[in-house]
Amino acid sequence: MIDLTTETLDLKEARLRAIFRELGSVLVAFSGGVDSALVLHVASQELGERAVGITARSESLAEREYAGAVGFAAAIDARHEVIETRELHDPSYAANPVDRCYFCKSELYEKLAAIARERGIPHIVDGYNRDDEGDWRPGRKAAREHDVRSPLYDAGLRKADVRALAQRLGLAVWDKPALACLSSRFPYGTPITLELLRQVDRAEQTIHDAGFRACRVRHHGEIARIEVPPADVAALADPAIRDGIVAGVRAAGYRYVTLDLGGYVSGGYNPSR
């Protein structure tokens, strides 16, 4: 058995490129995060016009993330298209159960599968990597049901490998903070509406505008619980910055604005936490 932890980045990159050449033609589920960005870039390098990135524009995708995805694809000169998804119209998704992501990914992959069949593209690929398998990801069931391939995983890349390779290849998103849809800001069981998604988006934009790259606004009714990396907690609490953020988050629709001293935790509402 190959020990992937001792392999060099060169070997993993070579395997990744060989996987794409073997696949021959792919649709890339491109969210704009560093993982799928690396997949789209390398697929485009190896396959040219036979690699097509597809971004799903939905109510749960922050506008800044959509703009970033479009800009990245243009910057690397990749084939890129945008489709509309309406997972919020599915009551099973809007009820926000613990497997909410399954319903979102099911709609996405059904639409991608239809596009792939229409164009004769044999494979759909995503940005799943080796470190993701230890996380709570109900969307993986949908990926298996639609035969989605995961080249980063198959090539043995972990998250650190993804960032290192993206940096080496000159991708501007190599150090981009982890991406998650806006629906992840709500405790499981809290119904999700378009109005609430926009409220969270406006609140988070206030924090981004203040210079914080990574943040989450966790929704608790009238309370906004702000998470930033522990190293940024003191900076956000500085009155010179804090007061503007409080005003902006309240303007977004929250009555109370709190700062979580524990800092940002990826997947903070997941059952395993």
PDB file of C-alpha atoms in Angstrom, residues 71-180:
ATOM      1  CA  GLY A  71     -13.455  36.175 -11.706  1.00  0.00           C
ATOM      2  CA  PHE A  72     -11.177  33.223 -11.000  1.00  0.00           C
ATOM      3  CA  ALA A  73     -12.393  31.199 -13.981  1.00  0.00           C
ATOM      4  CA  ALA A  74     -11.857  34.202 -16.237  1.00  0.00           C
ATOM      5  CA  ALA A  75      -8.379  34.816 -14.825  1.00  0.00           C
ATOM      6  CA  ILE A  76      -7.196  31.287 -15.668  1.00  0.00           C
ATOM      7  CA  ASP A  77      -9.029  31.340 -19.019  1.00  0.00           C
ATOM      8  CA  ALA A  78     -11.056  28.233 -18.197  1.00  0.00           C
ATOM      9  CA  ARG A  79     -14.327  27.258 -19.825  1.00  0.00           C
ATOM     10  CA  HIS A  80     -16.913  28.269 -17.266  1.00  0.00           C
ATOM     11  CA  GLU A  81     -20.680  28.383 -17.105  1.00  0.00           C
ATOM     12  CA  VAL A  82     -23.244  29.301 -14.464  1.00  0.00           C
ATOM     13  CA  ILE A  83     -26.458  27.433 -13.757  1.00  0.00           C
ATOM     14  CA  GLU A  84     -29.281  28.267 -11.380  1.00  0.00           C
ATOM     15  CA  THR A  85     -30.218  25.942  -8.532  1.00  0.00           C
ATOM     16  CA  ARG A  86     -33.248  26.313  -6.293  1.00  0.00           C
ATOM     17  CA  GLU A  87     -32.629  23.957  -3.394  1.00  0.00           C
ATOM     18  CA  LEU A  88     -34.462  26.363  -1.079  1.00  0.00           C
ATOM     19  CA  HIS A  89     -37.683  25.436  -2.905  1.00  0.00           C
ATOM     20  CA  ASP A  90     -37.258  21.857  -1.646  1.00  0.00           C
ATOM     21  CA  PRO A  91     -39.047  21.535   1.731  1.00  0.00           C
ATOM     22  CA  SER A  92     -36.582  18.821   2.755  1.00  0.00           C
ATOM     23  CA  TYR A  93     -33.740  21.326   2.379  1.00  0.00           C
ATOM     24  CA  ALA A  94     -35.531  24.383   3.774  1.00  0.00           C
ATOM     25  CA  ALA A  95     -36.402  22.490   6.977  1.00  0.00           C
ATOM     26  CA  ASN A  96     -32.637  22.373   7.633  1.00  0.00           C
ATOM     27  CA  PRO A  97     -32.208  18.767   8.809  1.00  0.00           C
ATOM     28  CA  VAL A  98     -28.773  17.420   9.730  1.00  0.00           C
ATOM     29  CA  ASP A  99     -28.465  15.959   6.217  1.00  0.00           C
ATOM     30  CA  ARG A 100     -29.440  19.241   4.519  1.00  0.00           C
ATOM     31  CA  CYS A 101     -26.379  19.119   2.259  1.00  0.00           C
ATOM     32  CA  TYR A 102     -27.609  15.884   0.702  1.00  0.00           C
ATOM     33  CA  PHE A 103     -30.631  17.629  -0.806  1.00  0.00           C
ATOM     34  CA  CYS A 104     -28.521  20.518  -2.089  1.00  0.00           C
ATOM     35  CA  LYS A 105     -25.948  18.261  -3.715  1.00  0.00           C
ATOM     36  CA  SER A 106     -28.648  16.008  -5.142  1.00  0.00           C
ATOM     37  CA  GLU A 107     -30.150  18.894  -7.076  1.00  0.00           C
ATOM     38  CA  LEU A 108     -26.722  20.096  -8.198  1.00  0.00           C
ATOM     39  CA  TYR A 109     -25.554  16.702  -9.435  1.00  0.00           C
ATOM     40  CA  GLU A 110     -28.858  15.957 -11.143  1.00  0.00           C
ATOM     41  CA  LYS A 111     -28.449  19.145 -13.159  1.00  0.00           C
ATOM     42  CA  LEU A 112     -24.797  18.462 -13.891  1.00  0.00           C
ATOM     43  CA  ALA A 113     -25.605  14.897 -14.936  1.00  0.00           C
ATOM     44  CA  ALA A 114     -28.217  16.190 -17.391  1.00  0.00           C
ATOM     45  CA  ILE A 115     -25.681  18.607 -18.895  1.00  0.00           C
ATOM     46  CA  ALA A 116     -23.065  15.859 -19.106  1.00  0.00           C
ATOM     47  CA  ARG A 117     -25.467  13.492 -20.895  1.00  0.00           C
ATOM     48  CA  GLU A 118     -26.549  16.185 -23.338  1.00  0.00           C
ATOM     49  CA  ARG A 119     -22.950  17.027 -24.257  1.00  0.00           C
ATOM     50  CA  GLY A 120     -21.496  13.540 -24.133  1.00  0.00           C
ATOM     51  CA  ILE A 121     -19.136  14.383 -21.249  1.00  0.00           C
ATOM     52  CA  PRO A 122     -18.398  11.146 -19.386  1.00  0.00           C
ATOM     53  CA  HIS A 123     -17.408  12.434 -15.953  1.00  0.00           C
ATOM     54  CA  ILE A 124     -18.423  14.916 -13.255  1.00  0.00           C
ATOM     55  CA  VAL A 125     -15.643  15.812 -10.808  1.00  0.00           C
ATOM     56  CA  ASP A 126     -15.531  17.703  -7.520  1.00  0.00           C
ATOM     57  CA  GLY A 127     -12.968  19.103  -5.077  1.00  0.00           C
ATOM     58  CA  TYR A 128     -13.217  16.465  -2.339  1.00  0.00           C
ATOM     59  CA  ASN A 129      -9.790  15.744  -0.799  1.00  0.00           C
ATOM     60  CA  ARG A 130      -8.342  13.260   1.672  1.00  0.00           C
ATOM     61  CA  ASP A 131      -8.890  15.453   4.734  1.00  0.00           C
ATOM     62  CA  ASP A 132     -12.594  15.821   3.938  1.00  0.00           C
ATOM     63  CA  GLU A 133     -13.355  12.170   4.680  1.00  0.00           C
ATOM     64  CA  GLY A 134     -13.106  12.770   8.425  1.00  0.00           C
ATOM     65  CA  ASP A 135     -15.723  15.555   8.335  1.00  0.00           C
ATOM     66  CA  TRP A 136     -19.528  15.485   8.423  1.00  0.00           C
ATOM     67  CA  ARG A 137     -20.451  15.557   4.723  1.00  0.00           C
ATOM     68  CA  PRO A 138     -23.900  14.153   3.926  1.00  0.00           C
ATOM     69  CA  GLY A 139     -23.478  15.502   0.406  1.00  0.00           C
ATOM     70  CA  ARG A 140     -21.091  12.622  -0.294  1.00  0.00           C
ATOM     71  CA  LYS A 141     -24.075  10.281  -0.557  1.00  0.00           C
ATOM     72  CA  ALA A 142     -25.392  12.379  -3.441  1.00  0.00           C
ATOM     73  CA  ALA A 143     -21.944  12.318  -5.056  1.00  0.00           C
ATOM     74  CA  ARG A 144     -21.862   8.519  -4.901  1.00  0.00           C
ATOM     75  CA  GLU A 145     -25.378   8.266  -6.310  1.00  0.00           C
ATOM     76  CA  HIS A 146     -24.327  10.309  -9.346  1.00  0.00           C
ATOM     77  CA  ASP A 147     -20.907   8.683  -9.831  1.00  0.00           C
ATOM     78  CA  VAL A 148     -19.036  11.921  -9.160  1.00  0.00           C
ATOM     79  CA  ARG A 149     -15.267  11.492  -9.275  1.00  0.00           C
ATOM     80  CA  SER A 150     -12.883  13.154  -6.814  1.00  0.00           C
ATOM     81  CA  PRO A 151      -9.479  13.581  -8.489  1.00  0.00           C
ATOM     82  CA  LEU A 152      -7.839  15.285  -5.499  1.00  0.00           C
ATOM     83  CA  TYR A 153      -8.817  12.375  -3.267  1.00  0.00           C
ATOM     84  CA  ASP A 154      -7.762   9.780  -5.831  1.00  0.00           C
ATOM     85  CA  ALA A 155      -4.392  11.490  -6.240  1.00  0.00           C
ATOM     86  CA  GLY A 156      -3.849  11.420  -2.467  1.00  0.00           C
ATOM     87  CA  LEU A 157      -3.924  15.174  -1.864  1.00  0.00           C
ATOM     88  CA  ARG A 158      -4.695  16.507   1.592  1.00  0.00           C
ATOM     89  CA  LYS A 159      -5.744  20.087   2.301  1.00  0.00           C
ATOM     90  CA  ALA A 160      -2.183  21.228   2.921  1.00  0.00           C
ATOM     91  CA  ASP A 161      -1.171  19.653  -0.405  1.00  0.00           C
ATOM     92  CA  VAL A 162      -4.010  21.452  -2.173  1.00  0.00           C
ATOM     93  CA  ARG A 163      -2.928  24.831  -0.836  1.00  0.00           C
ATOM     94  CA  ALA A 164       0.750  24.164  -1.509  1.00  0.00           C
ATOM     95  CA  LEU A 165       0.103  23.066  -5.090  1.00  0.00           C
ATOM     96  CA  ALA A 166      -2.294  25.950  -5.732  1.00  0.00           C
ATOM     97  CA  GLN A 167       0.361  28.380  -4.490  1.00  0.00           C
ATOM     98  CA  ARG A 168       3.026  26.760  -6.640  1.00  0.00           C
ATOM     99  CA  LEU A 169       0.785  27.035  -9.681  1.00  0.00           C
ATOM    100  CA  GLY A 170       0.218  30.729  -8.974  1.00  0.00           C
ATOM    101  CA  LEU A 171      -3.470  30.538  -8.061  1.00  0.00           C
ATOM    102  CA  ALA A 172      -4.576  33.651  -6.186  1.00  0.00           C
ATOM    103  CA  VAL A 173      -7.022  31.620  -4.079  1.00  0.00           C
ATOM    104  CA  TRP A 174      -4.351  29.327  -2.608  1.00  0.00           C
ATOM    105  CA  ASP A 175      -4.834  30.771   0.896  1.00  0.00           C
ATOM    106  CA  LYS A 176      -8.540  31.541   0.622  1.00  0.00           C
ATOM    107  CA  PRO A 177     -10.425  30.721   3.843  1.00  0.00           C
ATOM    108  CA  ALA A 178     -12.696  27.672   3.845  1.00  0.00           C
ATOM    109  CA  LEU A 179     -15.926  28.127   1.937  1.00  0.00           C
ATOM    110  CA  ALA A 180     -19.370  27.046   3.119  1.00  0.00           C
TER     111      ALA A 180
END
